[in-house]
Amino acid sequence: MHRSRITGARRLSALLTVSTFALTGCSLWQSHPTADTAAPPPMPLPTTSTPPPPPPRPYELGLDGVSACSLLSTSQRNQLGFDRDPMPDSEAGFGNAATCSYRNTTAKVGARLALITTEGMGVWTDDTAQVEATHVMVGEFPALVIKTPGLNLSCNVAVDVAEGQHLDVLYRDDGAQPPSPVDQLCAGAQRVAEDAVATLADPGTSETRTQTSQPG
């Protein structure tokens, strides 16, 4: 009885093996094009293009010691529709970068300025950045409009203000119905960035630097 079970198992194994070869052979035979079947056209080779490098910045606008909430004046905030007091904070993901947030409760949009002093604008275009970046100019400075695929409720503009530093402006939907289109959010981010850079570049602005106590 034991021997018959082994023999039966061997036969079943052999049958499955033969069936597998038969199916494989049939599949391979059917995969060859016949005289009446045209071979599929070759797949086109993917085309790649490297975007041109951004133009050089005209001069340095270092962010060290700058107060993030001083980059938009009261007049600028009014023109942009920000009707809530600025809220200072920090961004842990960029070395505790100083940030300032603004809200427009009528249009239901918000903005956040971040003064990144640990990395240049190139962080948005390196191999690990999974974003869509488009070169633009903000004032005289090269910048990027940054969209994140799958996220349509915010847009960033990064401005190359100094070596190893950049100004990051996040402009986001804040509950509008219907939500603002992403291109409209990008346009808003660019307007905020232009005002912030204008304030940063104005040598007559005395409130952009944080007040530091002098030793007695």
GROMACS .gro file of N, CA and C in nm, residues 52-187:
model
  408
   52PRO      N    1   1.755   7.423  -1.822
   52PRO     CA    2   1.873   7.509  -1.810
   52PRO      C    3   1.890   7.555  -1.666
   53PRO      N    4   2.013   7.579  -1.624
   53PRO     CA    5   2.034   7.625  -1.486
   53PRO      C    6   1.975   7.764  -1.469
   54PRO      N    7   1.935   7.798  -1.347
   54PRO     CA    8   1.880   7.932  -1.324
   54PRO      C    9   1.987   8.038  -1.339
   55PRO      N   10   1.949   8.160  -1.371
   55PRO     CA   11   2.049   8.267  -1.381
   55PRO      C   12   2.108   8.297  -1.244
   56PRO      N   13   2.225   8.357  -1.240
   56PRO     CA   14   2.285   8.388  -1.111
   56PRO      C   15   2.207   8.498  -1.039
   57ARG      N   16   2.210   8.493  -0.907
   57ARG     CA   17   2.146   8.599  -0.829
   57ARG      C   18   2.227   8.728  -0.845
   58PRO      N   19   2.161   8.843  -0.845
   58PRO     CA   20   2.234   8.969  -0.868
   58PRO      C   21   2.325   9.007  -0.753
   59TYR      N   22   2.287   8.970  -0.632
   59TYR     CA   23   2.367   8.996  -0.513
   59TYR      C   24   2.311   8.910  -0.401
   60GLU      N   25   2.377   8.911  -0.287
   60GLU     CA   26   2.337   8.828  -0.175
   60GLU      C   27   2.239   8.902  -0.085
   61LEU      N   28   2.133   8.831  -0.045
   61LEU     CA   29   2.040   8.881   0.055
   61LEU      C   30   2.036   8.777   0.168
   62GLY      N   31   2.137   8.780   0.252
   62GLY     CA   32   2.147   8.681   0.359
   62GLY      C   33   2.029   8.688   0.454
   63LEU      N   34   1.987   8.571   0.502
   63LEU     CA   35   1.871   8.562   0.590
   63LEU      C   36   1.907   8.551   0.738
   64ASP      N   37   2.035   8.544   0.769
   64ASP     CA   38   2.074   8.534   0.909
   64ASP      C   39   2.031   8.659   0.985
   65GLY      N   40   1.966   8.639   1.098
   65GLY     CA   41   1.925   8.751   1.182
   65GLY      C   42   1.801   8.824   1.134
   66VAL      N   43   1.735   8.773   1.029
   66VAL     CA   44   1.615   8.839   0.977
   66VAL      C   45   1.492   8.788   1.051
   67SER      N   46   1.402   8.878   1.085
   67SER     CA   47   1.275   8.842   1.147
   67SER      C   48   1.175   8.805   1.039
   68ALA      N   49   1.126   8.682   1.040
   68ALA     CA   50   1.036   8.634   0.933
   68ALA      C   51   0.909   8.717   0.925
   69CYS      N   52   0.857   8.762   1.038
   69CYS     CA   53   0.730   8.835   1.038
   69CYS      C   54   0.746   8.982   1.000
   70SER      N   55   0.869   9.025   0.973
   70SER     CA   56   0.891   9.164   0.933
   70SER      C   57   0.900   9.179   0.782
   71LEU      N   58   0.892   9.068   0.708
   71LEU     CA   59   0.913   9.075   0.563
   71LEU      C   60   0.790   9.123   0.487
   72LEU      N   61   0.675   9.127   0.551
   72LEU     CA   62   0.556   9.186   0.489
   72LEU      C   63   0.511   9.302   0.577
   73SER      N   64   0.513   9.421   0.520
   73SER     CA   65   0.470   9.538   0.595
   73SER      C   66   0.318   9.536   0.613
   74THR      N   67   0.269   9.624   0.698
   74THR     CA   68   0.124   9.633   0.718
   74THR      C   69   0.053   9.666   0.588
   75SER      N   70   0.111   9.757   0.509
   75SER     CA   71   0.051   9.792   0.381
   75SER      C   72   0.049   9.672   0.286
   76GLN      N   73   0.158   9.598   0.281
   76GLN     CA   74   0.163   9.480   0.194
   76GLN      C   75   0.062   9.375   0.239
   77ARG      N   76   0.051   9.353   0.369
   77ARG     CA   77  -0.046   9.255   0.418
   77ARG      C   78  -0.188   9.295   0.382
   78ASN      N   79  -0.218   9.423   0.392
   78ASN     CA   80  -0.352   9.470   0.355
   78ASN      C   81  -0.381   9.447   0.207
   79GLN      N   82  -0.282   9.476   0.123
   79GLN     CA   83  -0.301   9.456  -0.021
   79GLN      C   84  -0.318   9.309  -0.056
   80LEU      N   85  -0.252   9.221   0.020
   80LEU     CA   86  -0.263   9.077  -0.004
   80LEU      C   87  -0.387   9.017   0.061
   81GLY      N   88  -0.458   9.096   0.140
   81GLY     CA   89  -0.581   9.048   0.202
   81GLY      C   90  -0.561   8.973   0.332
   82PHE      N   91  -0.442   8.977   0.389
   82PHE     CA   92  -0.418   8.907   0.515
   82PHE      C   93  -0.474   8.991   0.630
   83ASP      N   94  -0.578   8.938   0.694
   83ASP     CA   95  -0.649   9.015   0.796
   83ASP      C   96  -0.633   8.958   0.936
   84ARG      N   97  -0.536   8.872   0.957
   84ARG     CA   98  -0.505   8.820   1.089
   84ARG      C   99  -0.361   8.855   1.124
   85ASP      N  100  -0.334   8.870   1.251
   85ASP     CA  101  -0.199   8.905   1.293
   85ASP      C  102  -0.100   8.796   1.251
   86PRO      N  103   0.021   8.835   1.211
   86PRO     CA  104   0.123   8.735   1.175
   86PRO      C  105   0.153   8.644   1.294
   87MET      N  106   0.180   8.517   1.264
   87MET     CA  107   0.208   8.419   1.368
   87MET      C  108   0.349   8.362   1.348
   88PRO      N  109   0.445   8.402   1.431
   88PRO     CA  110   0.582   8.349   1.418
   88PRO      C  111   0.590   8.206   1.468
   89ASP      N  112   0.679   8.130   1.407
   89ASP     CA  113   0.700   7.990   1.448
   89ASP      C  114   0.835   7.946   1.392
   90SER      N  115   0.858   7.816   1.387
   90SER     CA  116   0.981   7.763   1.330
   90SER      C  117   0.950   7.633   1.257
   91GLU      N  118   1.038   7.597   1.164
   91GLU     CA  119   1.022   7.477   1.082
   91GLU      C  120   1.134   7.379   1.116
   92ALA      N  121   1.097   7.272   1.188
   92ALA     CA  122   1.198   7.176   1.232
   92ALA      C  123   1.264   7.104   1.116
   93GLY      N  124   1.190   7.084   1.006
   93GLY     CA  125   1.245   7.011   0.893
   93GLY      C  126   1.359   7.082   0.823
   94PHE      N  127   1.375   7.211   0.847
   94PHE     CA  128   1.483   7.288   0.785
   94PHE      C  129   1.567   7.356   0.892
   95GLY      N  130   1.610   7.278   0.989
   95GLY     CA  131   1.701   7.332   1.090
   95GLY      C  132   1.639   7.439   1.177
   96ASN      N  133   1.510   7.420   1.214
   96ASN     CA  134   1.439   7.518   1.296
   96ASN      C  135   1.439   7.656   1.232
   97ALA      N  136   1.414   7.658   1.102
   97ALA     CA  137   1.409   7.785   1.030
   97ALA      C  138   1.296   7.873   1.083
   98ALA      N  139   1.323   8.002   1.092
   98ALA     CA  140   1.220   8.097   1.136
   98ALA      C  141   1.109   8.104   1.032
   99THR      N  142   0.984   8.101   1.078
   99THR     CA  143   0.869   8.109   0.988
   99THR      C  144   0.772   8.215   1.038
  100CYS      N  145   0.682   8.254   0.949
  100CYS     CA  146   0.573   8.345   0.986
  100CYS      C  147   0.453   8.310   0.899
  101SER      N  148   0.336   8.295   0.962
  101SER     CA  149   0.215   8.256   0.890
  101SER      C  150   0.114   8.369   0.888
  102TYR      N  151   0.038   8.374   0.777
  102TYR     CA  152  -0.063   8.478   0.756
  102TYR      C  153  -0.192   8.411   0.707
  103ARG      N  154  -0.305   8.476   0.734
  103ARG     CA  155  -0.434   8.423   0.689
  103ARG      C  156  -0.519   8.532   0.628
  104ASN      N  157  -0.593   8.492   0.524
  104ASN     CA  158  -0.696   8.575   0.463
  104ASN      C  159  -0.828   8.504   0.488
  105THR      N  160  -0.905   8.552   0.587
  105THR     CA  161  -1.026   8.481   0.626
  105THR      C  162  -1.141   8.503   0.529
  106THR      N  163  -1.129   8.603   0.441
  106THR     CA  164  -1.234   8.626   0.342
  106THR      C  165  -1.219   8.530   0.225
  107ALA      N  166  -1.100   8.526   0.167
  107ALA     CA  167  -1.075   8.435   0.054
  107ALA      C  168  -1.042   8.294   0.101
  108LYS      N  169  -1.020   8.277   0.232
  108LYS     CA  170  -0.985   8.147   0.291
  108LYS      C  171  -0.860   8.088   0.227
  109VAL      N  172  -0.754   8.166   0.235
  109VAL     CA  173  -0.621   8.120   0.194
  109VAL      C  174  -0.523   8.162   0.302
  110GLY      N  175  -0.408   8.099   0.302
  110GLY     CA  176  -0.305   8.134   0.399
  110GLY      C  177  -0.168   8.124   0.337
  111ALA      N  178  -0.072   8.187   0.401
  111ALA     CA  179   0.066   8.185   0.353
  111ALA      C  180   0.160   8.164   0.471
  112ARG      N  181   0.274   8.101   0.442
  112ARG     CA  182   0.377   8.083   0.543
  112ARG      C  183   0.512   8.112   0.480
  113LEU      N  184   0.585   8.204   0.539
  113LEU     CA  185   0.721   8.235   0.495
  113LEU      C  186   0.819   8.160   0.583
  114ALA      N  187   0.918   8.097   0.522
  114ALA     CA  188   1.023   8.027   0.596
  114ALA      C  189   1.158   8.076   0.547
  115LEU      N  190   1.244   8.113   0.642
  115LEU     CA  191   1.377   8.162   0.609
  115LEU      C  192   1.476   8.048   0.627
  116ILE      N  193   1.509   7.980   0.517
  116ILE     CA  194   1.593   7.861   0.522
  116ILE      C  195   1.739   7.904   0.514
  117THR      N  196   1.813   7.881   0.620
  117THR     CA  197   1.953   7.922   0.624
  117THR      C  198   2.049   7.803   0.620
  118THR      N  199   1.995   7.682   0.605
  118THR     CA  200   2.080   7.562   0.607
  118THR      C  201   2.094   7.496   0.470
  119GLU      N  202   2.009   7.532   0.373
  119GLU     CA  203   2.014   7.470   0.240
  119GLU      C  204   1.973   7.571   0.135
  120GLY      N  205   2.036   7.560   0.018
  120GLY     CA  206   2.002   7.648  -0.093
  120GLY      C  207   1.878   7.600  -0.166
  121MET      N  208   1.838   7.677  -0.267
  121MET     CA  209   1.718   7.646  -0.343
  121MET      C  210   1.728   7.512  -0.416
  122GLY      N  211   1.850   7.465  -0.440
  122GLY     CA  212   1.870   7.340  -0.512
  122GLY      C  213   1.813   7.219  -0.442
  123VAL      N  214   1.777   7.231  -0.315
  123VAL     CA  215   1.718   7.118  -0.244
  123VAL      C  216   1.587   7.074  -0.309
  124TRP      N  217   1.521   7.166  -0.382
  124TRP     CA  218   1.394   7.134  -0.446
  124TRP      C  219   1.412   7.065  -0.581
  125THR      N  220   1.533   7.061  -0.633
  125THR     CA  221   1.554   7.002  -0.765
  125THR      C  222   1.655   6.888  -0.763
  126ASP      N  223   1.696   6.841  -0.645
  126ASP     CA  224   1.789   6.729  -0.642
  126ASP      C  225   1.715   6.599  -0.671
  127ASP      N  226   1.788   6.488  -0.673
  127ASP     CA  227   1.732   6.360  -0.715
  127ASP      C  228   1.624   6.308  -0.621
  128THR      N  229   1.622   6.353  -0.496
  128THR     CA  230   1.525   6.302  -0.399
  128THR      C  231   1.398   6.385  -0.393
  129ALA      N  232   1.396   6.500  -0.456
  129ALA     CA  233   1.278   6.587  -0.450
  129ALA      C  234   1.173   6.539  -0.551
  130GLN      N  235   1.060   6.495  -0.502
  130GLN     CA  236   0.953   6.444  -0.587
  130GLN      C  237   0.850   6.554  -0.611
  131VAL      N  238   0.893   6.659  -0.679
  131VAL     CA  239   0.808   6.775  -0.705
  131VAL      C  240   0.826   6.818  -0.849
  132GLU      N  241   0.735   6.905  -0.893
  132GLU     CA  242   0.745   6.968  -1.024
  132GLU      C  243   0.790   7.112  -1.002
  133ALA      N  244   0.910   7.144  -1.048
  133ALA     CA  245   0.968   7.276  -1.025
  133ALA      C  246   0.984   7.350  -1.157
  134THR      N  247   0.939   7.475  -1.160
  134THR     CA  248   0.948   7.559  -1.279
  134THR      C  249   1.026   7.685  -1.245
  135HIS      N  250   1.126   7.716  -1.327
  135HIS     CA  251   1.208   7.835  -1.303
  135HIS      C  252   1.129   7.962  -1.335
  136VAL      N  253   1.135   8.058  -1.243
  136VAL     CA  254   1.076   8.190  -1.263
  136VAL      C  255   1.172   8.292  -1.204
  137MET      N  256   1.138   8.419  -1.217
  137MET     CA  257   1.213   8.526  -1.153
  137MET      C  258   1.122   8.596  -1.053
  138VAL      N  259   1.174   8.621  -0.936
  138VAL     CA  260   1.104   8.699  -0.834
  138VAL      C  261   1.188   8.824  -0.811
  139GLY      N  262   1.139   8.936  -0.863
  139GLY     CA  263   1.223   9.055  -0.866
  139GLY      C  264   1.343   9.027  -0.955
  140GLU      N  265   1.461   9.048  -0.903
  140GLU     CA  266   1.584   9.020  -0.979
  140GLU      C  267   1.641   8.883  -0.947
  141PHE      N  268   1.573   8.805  -0.865
  141PHE     CA  269   1.631   8.682  -0.814
  141PHE      C  270   1.569   8.557  -0.878
  142PRO      N  271   1.652   8.458  -0.908
  142PRO     CA  272   1.599   8.332  -0.961
  142PRO      C  273   1.516   8.262  -0.855
  143ALA      N  274   1.410   8.195  -0.900
  143ALA     CA  275   1.319   8.129  -0.807
  143ALA      C  276   1.258   8.007  -0.874
  144LEU      N  277   1.188   7.928  -0.795
  144LEU     CA  278   1.119   7.809  -0.843
  144LEU      C  279   0.974   7.814  -0.798
  145VAL      N  280   0.882   7.784  -0.890
  145VAL     CA  281   0.744   7.755  -0.853
  145VAL      C  282   0.734   7.604  -0.838
  146ILE      N  283   0.690   7.558  -0.721
  146ILE     CA  284   0.699   7.417  -0.687
  146ILE      C  285   0.560   7.360  -0.662
  147LYS      N  286   0.524   7.259  -0.742
  147LYS     CA  287   0.400   7.186  -0.722
  147LYS      C  288   0.434   7.043  -0.680
  148THR      N  289   0.356   6.991  -0.586
  148THR     CA  290   0.374   6.853  -0.542
  148THR      C  291   0.266   6.767  -0.604
  149PRO      N  292   0.301   6.669  -0.689
  149PRO     CA  293   0.199   6.585  -0.753
  149PRO      C  294   0.106   6.521  -0.650
  150GLY      N  295  -0.023   6.531  -0.676
  150GLY     CA  296  -0.122   6.473  -0.586
  150GLY      C  297  -0.168   6.566  -0.476
  151LEU      N  298  -0.100   6.679  -0.457
  151LEU     CA  299  -0.139   6.777  -0.356
  151LEU      C  300  -0.177   6.906  -0.427
  152ASN      N  301  -0.307   6.932  -0.437
  152ASN     CA  302  -0.355   7.046  -0.513
  152ASN      C  303  -0.403   7.161  -0.424
  153LEU      N  304  -0.376   7.153  -0.294
  153LEU     CA  305  -0.425   7.256  -0.203
  153LEU      C  306  -0.315   7.349  -0.155
  154SER      N  307  -0.197   7.340  -0.216
  154SER     CA  308  -0.088   7.430  -0.177
  154SER      C  309   0.013   7.440  -0.290
  155CYS      N  310   0.094   7.544  -0.283
  155CYS     CA  311   0.201   7.566  -0.381
  155CYS      C  312   0.313   7.642  -0.311
  156ASN      N  313   0.436   7.611  -0.349
  156ASN     CA  314   0.552   7.678  -0.290
  156ASN      C  315   0.625   7.761  -0.395
  157VAL      N  316   0.686   7.867  -0.350
  157VAL     CA  317   0.782   7.942  -0.431
  157VAL      C  318   0.909   7.955  -0.348
  158ALA      N  319   1.020   7.908  -0.404
  158ALA     CA  320   1.150   7.917  -0.338
  158ALA      C  321   1.234   8.020  -0.411
  159VAL      N  322   1.296   8.111  -0.337
  159VAL     CA  323   1.374   8.219  -0.397
  159VAL      C  324   1.520   8.204  -0.355
  160ASP      N  325   1.608   8.207  -0.453
  160ASP     CA  326   1.752   8.193  -0.430
  160ASP      C  327   1.809   8.328  -0.388
  161VAL      N  328   1.808   8.355  -0.257
  161VAL     CA  329   1.849   8.487  -0.210
  161VAL      C  330   1.996   8.493  -0.170
  162ALA      N  331   2.056   8.378  -0.137
  162ALA     CA  332   2.196   8.379  -0.093
  162ALA      C  333   2.253   8.239  -0.107
  163GLU      N  334   2.385   8.229  -0.107
  163GLU     CA  335   2.451   8.100  -0.117
  163GLU      C  336   2.415   8.013   0.003
  164GLY      N  337   2.360   7.894  -0.024
  164GLY     CA  338   2.324   7.802   0.083
  164GLY      C  339   2.201   7.843   0.162
  165GLN      N  340   2.124   7.939   0.111
  165GLN     CA  341   2.004   7.985   0.179
  165GLN      C  342   1.894   8.011   0.075
  166HIS      N  343   1.769   8.004   0.118
  166HIS     CA  344   1.661   8.045   0.029
  166HIS      C  345   1.537   8.083   0.110
  167LEU      N  346   1.455   8.165   0.049
  167LEU     CA  347   1.326   8.204   0.106
  167LEU      C  348   1.220   8.111   0.049
  168ASP      N  349   1.145   8.045   0.137
  168ASP     CA  350   1.040   7.952   0.094
  168ASP      C  351   0.904   8.011   0.131
  169VAL      N  352   0.818   8.028   0.032
  169VAL     CA  353   0.683   8.079   0.055
  169VAL      C  354   0.583   7.968   0.022
  170LEU      N  355   0.509   7.926   0.121
  170LEU     CA  356   0.400   7.828   0.102
  170LEU      C  357   0.268   7.904   0.100
  171TYR      N  358   0.190   7.882  -0.005
  171TYR     CA  359   0.058   7.945  -0.016
  171TYR      C  360  -0.043   7.832  -0.027
  172ARG      N  361  -0.144   7.832   0.059
  172ARG     CA  362  -0.232   7.715   0.069
  172ARG      C  363  -0.379   7.755   0.074
  173ASP      N  364  -0.463   7.662   0.033
  173ASP     CA  365  -0.607   7.676   0.053
  173ASP      C  366  -0.638   7.659   0.201
  174ASP      N  367  -0.731   7.740   0.252
  174ASP     CA  368  -0.762   7.737   0.395
  174ASP      C  369  -0.911   7.713   0.417
  175GLY      N  370  -0.969   7.627   0.332
  175GLY     CA  371  -1.109   7.590   0.350
  175GLY      C  372  -1.206   7.655   0.254
  176ALA      N  373  -1.157   7.712   0.144
  176ALA     CA  374  -1.246   7.775   0.047
  176ALA      C  375  -1.334   7.670  -0.021
  177GLN      N  376  -1.457   7.709  -0.054
  177GLN     CA  377  -1.549   7.621  -0.125
  177GLN      C  378  -1.602   7.691  -0.250
  178PRO      N  379  -1.563   7.643  -0.369
  178PRO     CA  380  -1.471   7.532  -0.394
  178PRO      C  381  -1.327   7.575  -0.366
  179PRO      N  382  -1.236   7.478  -0.350
  179PRO     CA  383  -1.096   7.512  -0.323
  179PRO      C  384  -1.036   7.592  -0.438
  180SER      N  385  -0.940   7.676  -0.405
  180SER     CA  386  -0.872   7.755  -0.507
  180SER      C  387  -0.791   7.663  -0.598
  181PRO      N  388  -0.793   7.685  -0.730
  181PRO     CA  389  -0.710   7.604  -0.821
  181PRO      C  390  -0.562   7.619  -0.785
  182VAL      N  391  -0.485   7.514  -0.810
  182VAL     CA  392  -0.344   7.516  -0.770
  182VAL      C  393  -0.267   7.626  -0.842
  183ASP      N  394  -0.301   7.655  -0.968
  183ASP     CA  395  -0.230   7.762  -1.038
  183ASP      C  396  -0.257   7.898  -0.973
  184GLN      N  397  -0.378   7.915  -0.920
  184GLN     CA  398  -0.410   8.039  -0.848
  184GLN      C  399  -0.330   8.047  -0.718
  185LEU      N  400  -0.313   7.933  -0.652
  185LEU     CA  401  -0.232   7.931  -0.530
  185LEU      C  402  -0.085   7.963  -0.563
  186CYS      N  403  -0.036   7.912  -0.674
  186CYS     CA  404   0.102   7.941  -0.713
  186CYS      C  405   0.120   8.090  -0.743
  187ALA      N  406   0.019   8.150  -0.808
  187ALA     CA  407   0.026   8.293  -0.835
  187ALA      C  408   0.026   8.372  -0.704
   0.00000   0.00000   0.00000
